[in-house]
PDB file of C-alpha atoms in Angstrom:
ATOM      1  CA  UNK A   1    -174.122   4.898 156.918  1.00 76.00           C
ATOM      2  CA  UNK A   2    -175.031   6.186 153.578  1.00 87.00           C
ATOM      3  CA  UNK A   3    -171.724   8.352 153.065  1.00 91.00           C
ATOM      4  CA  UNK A   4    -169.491   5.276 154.227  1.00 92.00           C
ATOM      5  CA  UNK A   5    -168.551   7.741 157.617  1.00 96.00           C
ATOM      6  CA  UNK A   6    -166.990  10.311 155.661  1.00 98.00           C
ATOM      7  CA  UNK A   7    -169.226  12.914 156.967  1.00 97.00           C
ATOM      8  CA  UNK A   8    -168.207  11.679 160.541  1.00 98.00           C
ATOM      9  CA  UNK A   9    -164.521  12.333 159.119  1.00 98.00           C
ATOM     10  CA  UNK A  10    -165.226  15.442 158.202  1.00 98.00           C
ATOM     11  CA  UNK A  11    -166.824  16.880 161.269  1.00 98.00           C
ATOM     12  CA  UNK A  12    -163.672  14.920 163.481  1.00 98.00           C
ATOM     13  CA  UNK A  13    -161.078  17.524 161.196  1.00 98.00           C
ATOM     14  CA  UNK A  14    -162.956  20.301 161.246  1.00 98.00           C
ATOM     15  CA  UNK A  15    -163.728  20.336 164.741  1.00 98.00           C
ATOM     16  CA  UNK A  16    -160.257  19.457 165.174  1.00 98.00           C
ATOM     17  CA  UNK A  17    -159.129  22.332 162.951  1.00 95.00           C
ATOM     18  CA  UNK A  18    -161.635  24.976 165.477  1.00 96.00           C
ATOM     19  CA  UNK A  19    -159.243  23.817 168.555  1.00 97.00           C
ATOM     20  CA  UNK A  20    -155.819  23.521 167.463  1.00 96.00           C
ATOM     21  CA  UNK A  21    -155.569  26.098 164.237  1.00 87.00           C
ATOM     22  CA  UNK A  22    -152.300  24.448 162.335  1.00 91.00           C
ATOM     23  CA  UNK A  23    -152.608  21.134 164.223  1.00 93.00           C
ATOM     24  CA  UNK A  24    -151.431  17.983 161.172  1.00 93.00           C
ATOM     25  CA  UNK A  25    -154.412  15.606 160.633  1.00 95.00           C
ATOM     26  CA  UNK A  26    -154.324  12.559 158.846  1.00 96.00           C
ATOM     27  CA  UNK A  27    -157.513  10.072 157.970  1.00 97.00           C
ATOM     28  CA  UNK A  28    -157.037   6.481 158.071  1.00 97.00           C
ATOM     29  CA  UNK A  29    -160.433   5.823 155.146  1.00 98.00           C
ATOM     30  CA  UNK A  30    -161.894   3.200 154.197  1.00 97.00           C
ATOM     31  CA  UNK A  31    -162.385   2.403 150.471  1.00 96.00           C
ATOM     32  CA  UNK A  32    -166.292   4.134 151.278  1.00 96.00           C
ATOM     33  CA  UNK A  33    -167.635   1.222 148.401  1.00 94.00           C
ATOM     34  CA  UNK A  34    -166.406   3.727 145.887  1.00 94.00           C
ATOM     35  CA  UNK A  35    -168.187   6.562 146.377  1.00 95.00           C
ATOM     36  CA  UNK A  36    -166.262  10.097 144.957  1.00 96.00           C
ATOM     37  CA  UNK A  37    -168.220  11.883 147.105  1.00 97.00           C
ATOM     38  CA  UNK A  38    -167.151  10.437 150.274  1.00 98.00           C
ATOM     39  CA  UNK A  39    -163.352  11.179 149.191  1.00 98.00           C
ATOM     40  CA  UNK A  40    -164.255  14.821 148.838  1.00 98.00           C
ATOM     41  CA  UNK A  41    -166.173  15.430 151.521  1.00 98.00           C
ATOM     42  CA  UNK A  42    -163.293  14.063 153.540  1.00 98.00           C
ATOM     43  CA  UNK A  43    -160.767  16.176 151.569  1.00 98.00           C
ATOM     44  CA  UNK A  44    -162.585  19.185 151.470  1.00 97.00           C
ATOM     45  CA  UNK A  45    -162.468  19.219 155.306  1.00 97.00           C
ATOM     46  CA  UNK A  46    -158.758  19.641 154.976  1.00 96.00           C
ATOM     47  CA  UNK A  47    -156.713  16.932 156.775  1.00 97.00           C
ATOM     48  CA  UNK A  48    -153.533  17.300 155.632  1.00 96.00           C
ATOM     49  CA  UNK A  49    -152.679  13.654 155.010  1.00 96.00           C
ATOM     50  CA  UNK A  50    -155.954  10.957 153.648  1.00 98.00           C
ATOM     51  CA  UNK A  51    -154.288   7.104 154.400  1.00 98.00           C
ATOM     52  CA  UNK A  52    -156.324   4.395 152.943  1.00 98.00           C
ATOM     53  CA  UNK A  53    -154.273   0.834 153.163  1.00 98.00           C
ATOM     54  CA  UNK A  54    -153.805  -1.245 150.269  1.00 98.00           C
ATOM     55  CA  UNK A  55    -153.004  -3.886 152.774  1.00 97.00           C
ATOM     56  CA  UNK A  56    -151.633  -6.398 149.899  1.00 98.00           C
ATOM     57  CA  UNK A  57    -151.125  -7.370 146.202  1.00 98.00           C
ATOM     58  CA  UNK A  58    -154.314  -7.876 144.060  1.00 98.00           C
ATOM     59  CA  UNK A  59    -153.810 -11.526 143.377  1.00 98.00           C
ATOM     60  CA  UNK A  60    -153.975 -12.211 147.557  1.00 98.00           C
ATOM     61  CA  UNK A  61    -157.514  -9.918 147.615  1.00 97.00           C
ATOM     62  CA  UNK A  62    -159.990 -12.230 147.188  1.00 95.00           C
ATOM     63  CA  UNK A  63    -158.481 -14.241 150.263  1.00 94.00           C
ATOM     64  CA  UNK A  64    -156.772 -11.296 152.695  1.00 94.00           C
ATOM     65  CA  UNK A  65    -159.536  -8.530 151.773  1.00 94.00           C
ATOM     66  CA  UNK A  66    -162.711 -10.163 150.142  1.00 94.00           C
ATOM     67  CA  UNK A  67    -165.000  -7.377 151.030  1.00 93.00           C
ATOM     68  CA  UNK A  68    -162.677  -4.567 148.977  1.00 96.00           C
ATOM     69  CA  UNK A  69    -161.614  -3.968 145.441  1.00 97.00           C
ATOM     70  CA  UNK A  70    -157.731  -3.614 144.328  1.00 98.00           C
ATOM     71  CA  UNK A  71    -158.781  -0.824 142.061  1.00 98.00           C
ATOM     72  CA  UNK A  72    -161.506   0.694 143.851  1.00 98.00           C
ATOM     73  CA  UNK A  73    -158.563   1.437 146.358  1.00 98.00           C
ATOM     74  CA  UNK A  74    -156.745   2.656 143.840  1.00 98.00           C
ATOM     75  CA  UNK A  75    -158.927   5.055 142.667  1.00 98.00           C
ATOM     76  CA  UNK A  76    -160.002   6.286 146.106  1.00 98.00           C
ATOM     77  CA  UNK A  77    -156.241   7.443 146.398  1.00 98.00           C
ATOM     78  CA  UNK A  78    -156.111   9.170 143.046  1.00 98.00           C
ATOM     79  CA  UNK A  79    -159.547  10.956 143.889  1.00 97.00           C
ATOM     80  CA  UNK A  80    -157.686  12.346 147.157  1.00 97.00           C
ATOM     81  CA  UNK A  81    -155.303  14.200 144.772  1.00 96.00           C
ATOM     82  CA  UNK A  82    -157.276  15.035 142.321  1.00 96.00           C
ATOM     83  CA  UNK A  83    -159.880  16.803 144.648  1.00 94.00           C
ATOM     84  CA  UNK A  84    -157.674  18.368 147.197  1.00 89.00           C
ATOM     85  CA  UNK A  85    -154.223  19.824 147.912  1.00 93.00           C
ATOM     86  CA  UNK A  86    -153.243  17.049 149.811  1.00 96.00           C
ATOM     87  CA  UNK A  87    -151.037  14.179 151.179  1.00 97.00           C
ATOM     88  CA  UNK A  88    -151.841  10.626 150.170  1.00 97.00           C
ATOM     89  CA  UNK A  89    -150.295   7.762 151.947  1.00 97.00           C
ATOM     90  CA  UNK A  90    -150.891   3.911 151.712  1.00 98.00           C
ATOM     91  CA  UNK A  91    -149.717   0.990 153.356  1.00 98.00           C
ATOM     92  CA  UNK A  92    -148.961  -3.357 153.017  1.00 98.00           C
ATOM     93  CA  UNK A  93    -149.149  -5.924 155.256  1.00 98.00           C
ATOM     94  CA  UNK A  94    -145.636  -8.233 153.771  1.00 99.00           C
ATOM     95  CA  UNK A  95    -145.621 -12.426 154.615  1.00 98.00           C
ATOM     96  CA  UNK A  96    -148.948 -12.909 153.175  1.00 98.00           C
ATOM     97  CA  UNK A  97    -147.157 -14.966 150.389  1.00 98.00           C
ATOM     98  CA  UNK A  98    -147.088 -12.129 147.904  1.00 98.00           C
ATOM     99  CA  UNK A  99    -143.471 -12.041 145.661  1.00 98.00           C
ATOM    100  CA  UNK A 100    -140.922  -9.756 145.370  1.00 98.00           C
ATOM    101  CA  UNK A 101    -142.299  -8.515 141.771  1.00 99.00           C
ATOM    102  CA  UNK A 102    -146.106  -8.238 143.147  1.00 99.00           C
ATOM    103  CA  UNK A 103    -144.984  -5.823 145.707  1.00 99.00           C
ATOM    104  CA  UNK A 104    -142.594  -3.630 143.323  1.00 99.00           C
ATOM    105  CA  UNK A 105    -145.952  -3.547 140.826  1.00 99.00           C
ATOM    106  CA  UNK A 106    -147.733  -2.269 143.856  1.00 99.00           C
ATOM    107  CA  UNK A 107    -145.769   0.167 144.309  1.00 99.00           C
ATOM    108  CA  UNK A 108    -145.546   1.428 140.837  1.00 99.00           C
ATOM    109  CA  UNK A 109    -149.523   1.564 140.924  1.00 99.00           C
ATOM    110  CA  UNK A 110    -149.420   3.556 144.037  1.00 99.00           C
ATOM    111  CA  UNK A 111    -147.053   6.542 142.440  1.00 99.00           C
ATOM    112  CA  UNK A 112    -149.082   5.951 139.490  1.00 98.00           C
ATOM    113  CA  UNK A 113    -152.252   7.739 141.318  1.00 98.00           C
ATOM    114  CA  UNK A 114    -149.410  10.140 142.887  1.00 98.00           C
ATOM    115  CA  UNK A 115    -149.531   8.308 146.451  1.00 98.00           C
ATOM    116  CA  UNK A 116    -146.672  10.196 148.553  1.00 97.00           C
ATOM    117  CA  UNK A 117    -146.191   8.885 151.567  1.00 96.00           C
ATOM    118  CA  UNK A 118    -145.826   4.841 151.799  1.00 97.00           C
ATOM    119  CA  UNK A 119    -145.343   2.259 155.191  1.00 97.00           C
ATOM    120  CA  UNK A 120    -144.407  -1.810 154.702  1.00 98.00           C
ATOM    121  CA  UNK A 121    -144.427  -3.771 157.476  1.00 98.00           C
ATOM    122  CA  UNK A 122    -144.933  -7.257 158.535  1.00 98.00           C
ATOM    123  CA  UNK A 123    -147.893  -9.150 158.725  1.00 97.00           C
ATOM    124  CA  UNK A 124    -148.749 -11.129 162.214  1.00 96.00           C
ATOM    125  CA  UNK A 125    -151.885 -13.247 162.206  1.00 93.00           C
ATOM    126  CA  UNK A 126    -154.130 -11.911 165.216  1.00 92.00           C
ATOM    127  CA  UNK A 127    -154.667 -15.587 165.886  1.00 93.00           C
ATOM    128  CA  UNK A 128    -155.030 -19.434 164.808  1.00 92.00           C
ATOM    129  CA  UNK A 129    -158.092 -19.451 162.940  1.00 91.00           C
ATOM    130  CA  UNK A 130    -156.758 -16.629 160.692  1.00 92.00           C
ATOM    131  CA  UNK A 131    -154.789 -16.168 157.539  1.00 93.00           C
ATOM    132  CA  UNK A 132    -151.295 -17.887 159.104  1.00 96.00           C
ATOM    133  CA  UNK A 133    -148.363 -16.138 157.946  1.00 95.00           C
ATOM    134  CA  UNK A 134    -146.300 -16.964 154.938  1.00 97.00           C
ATOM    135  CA  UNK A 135    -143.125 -15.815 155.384  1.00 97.00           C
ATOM    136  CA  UNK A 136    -141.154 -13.225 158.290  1.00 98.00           C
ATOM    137  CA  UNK A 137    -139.481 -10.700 155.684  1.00 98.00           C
ATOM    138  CA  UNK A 138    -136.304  -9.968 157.160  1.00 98.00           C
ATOM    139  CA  UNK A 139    -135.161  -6.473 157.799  1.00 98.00           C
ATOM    140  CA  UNK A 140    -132.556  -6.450 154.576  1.00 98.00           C
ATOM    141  CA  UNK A 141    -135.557  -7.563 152.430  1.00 99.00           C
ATOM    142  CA  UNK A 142    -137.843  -4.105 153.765  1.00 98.00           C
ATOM    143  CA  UNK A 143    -134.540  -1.889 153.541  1.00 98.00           C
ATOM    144  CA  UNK A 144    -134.810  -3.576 150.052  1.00 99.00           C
ATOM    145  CA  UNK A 145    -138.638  -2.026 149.394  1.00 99.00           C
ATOM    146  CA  UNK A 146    -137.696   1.403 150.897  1.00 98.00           C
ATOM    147  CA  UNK A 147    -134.981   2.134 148.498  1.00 99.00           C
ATOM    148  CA  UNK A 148    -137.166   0.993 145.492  1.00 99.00           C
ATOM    149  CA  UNK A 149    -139.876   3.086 146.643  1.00 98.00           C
ATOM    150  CA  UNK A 150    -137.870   6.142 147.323  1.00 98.00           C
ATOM    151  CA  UNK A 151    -136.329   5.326 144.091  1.00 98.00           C
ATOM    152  CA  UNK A 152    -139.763   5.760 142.635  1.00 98.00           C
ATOM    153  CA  UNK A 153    -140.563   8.809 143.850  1.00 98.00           C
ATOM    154  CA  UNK A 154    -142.391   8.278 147.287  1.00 98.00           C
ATOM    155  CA  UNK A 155    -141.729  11.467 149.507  1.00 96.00           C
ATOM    156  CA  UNK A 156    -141.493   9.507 152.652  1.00 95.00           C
ATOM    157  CA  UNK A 157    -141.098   5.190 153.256  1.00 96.00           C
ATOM    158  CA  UNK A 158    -141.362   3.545 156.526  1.00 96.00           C
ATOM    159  CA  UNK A 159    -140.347  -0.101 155.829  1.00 97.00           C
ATOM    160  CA  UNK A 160    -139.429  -2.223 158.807  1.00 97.00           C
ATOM    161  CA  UNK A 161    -141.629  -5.862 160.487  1.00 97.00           C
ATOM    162  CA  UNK A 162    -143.054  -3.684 162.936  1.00 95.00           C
ATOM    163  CA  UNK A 163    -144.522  -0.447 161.123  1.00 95.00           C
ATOM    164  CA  UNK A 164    -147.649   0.066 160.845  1.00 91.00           C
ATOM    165  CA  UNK A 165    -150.238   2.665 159.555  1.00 87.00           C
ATOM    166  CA  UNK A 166    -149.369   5.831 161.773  1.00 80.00           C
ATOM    167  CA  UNK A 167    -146.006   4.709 162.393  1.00 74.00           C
ATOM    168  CA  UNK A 168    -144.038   7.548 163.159  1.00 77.00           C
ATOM    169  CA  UNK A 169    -146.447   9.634 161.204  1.00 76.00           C
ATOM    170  CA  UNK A 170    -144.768  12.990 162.553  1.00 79.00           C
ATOM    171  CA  UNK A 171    -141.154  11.831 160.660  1.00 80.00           C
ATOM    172  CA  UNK A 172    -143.168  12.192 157.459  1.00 77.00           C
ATOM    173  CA  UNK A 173    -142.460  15.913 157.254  1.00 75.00           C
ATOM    174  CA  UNK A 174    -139.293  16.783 159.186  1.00 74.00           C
ATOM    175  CA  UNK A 175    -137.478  18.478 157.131  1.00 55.00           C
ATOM    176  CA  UNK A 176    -139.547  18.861 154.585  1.00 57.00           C
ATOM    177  CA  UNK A 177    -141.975  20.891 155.751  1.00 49.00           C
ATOM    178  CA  UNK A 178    -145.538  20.572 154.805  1.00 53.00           C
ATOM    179  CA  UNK A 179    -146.070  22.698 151.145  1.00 53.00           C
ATOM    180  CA  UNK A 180    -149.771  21.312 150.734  1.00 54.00           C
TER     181      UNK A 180
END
């Protein structure tokens, strides 16, 4: 697809948006090779939260995520906020063999392109012939990441071994309501 799908994730919220009027969408992107386009034509279709995963540090890339780019991610985040009145959220994948100061730099990149929302949770290899896992982060070590991160300024931080991407995704604004 020329627009990376995000014409495909535009016409999903939108026809969303006809059926249930204040209904809370959130996109799970890819990094759409970089395209600025593809992030607004997503965002301008008005989910209320764009997700695009990190998945791990940038020195673990070239063997966890060959096909994407660290800072192409990056970007594709900051575009979201720049472009729209909306929620940005990102995730990692922890026990790929990444250190303690690789994920706090992560982290400091992601409220650096005002990310907001943030999940950690542990990486388990689908199977044998795949990247094996490093290390199983215990559940002191992810308590550990949330406080840094909320330290830092993330709105919301779901940090546990099982999280993952839409964990829990309605806990994000209890109590906070959504102001976007």
């Amino acid at each position: 697809l020329n627009d990376g799908g995000s014409g495909l994730f535009a016409q999903v919220v939108l026809a969303l948006r006809r059926k249930i009027a204040n209904i809370k969408i959130e996109v799970l992107v890819p990094d759409f090779k970089g395209q600025k386009e593809a992030v607004i034509t997503v965002v301008e279709a008005g989910p209320l939260v764009l997700a695009h995963n990190l998945e791990t540090v940038p020195r673990l890339y070239a063997k966890i995520r060959p096909q994407a780019d660290y800072q192409r991610s990056l970007m594709l985040l900051q575009n979201a906020k720049i472009y729209g009145k909306i929620y940005s959220k990102s995730g990692l994948m922890l026990g790929l063999g990444e250190s303690e100061d690789e994920v706090l730099k992560v982290l400091r990149d992601l409220r650096r392109v005002n990310c907001d929302f943030l999940n950690l949770g542990q990486y388990l290899s689908p199977g044998l012939s795949n990247y094996q896992v490093q290390e199983y982060v215990t559940p002191n070590k992810f308590g550990y990441f949330k406080e840094k991160a909320i330290e830092m300024g993330f709105l919301y931080v779901a940090s546990a071994p099982y999280v993952r991407s839409s964990y829990l995704a309605d806990e994000y604004f209890k109590n906070k309501g959504d102001s976007k």
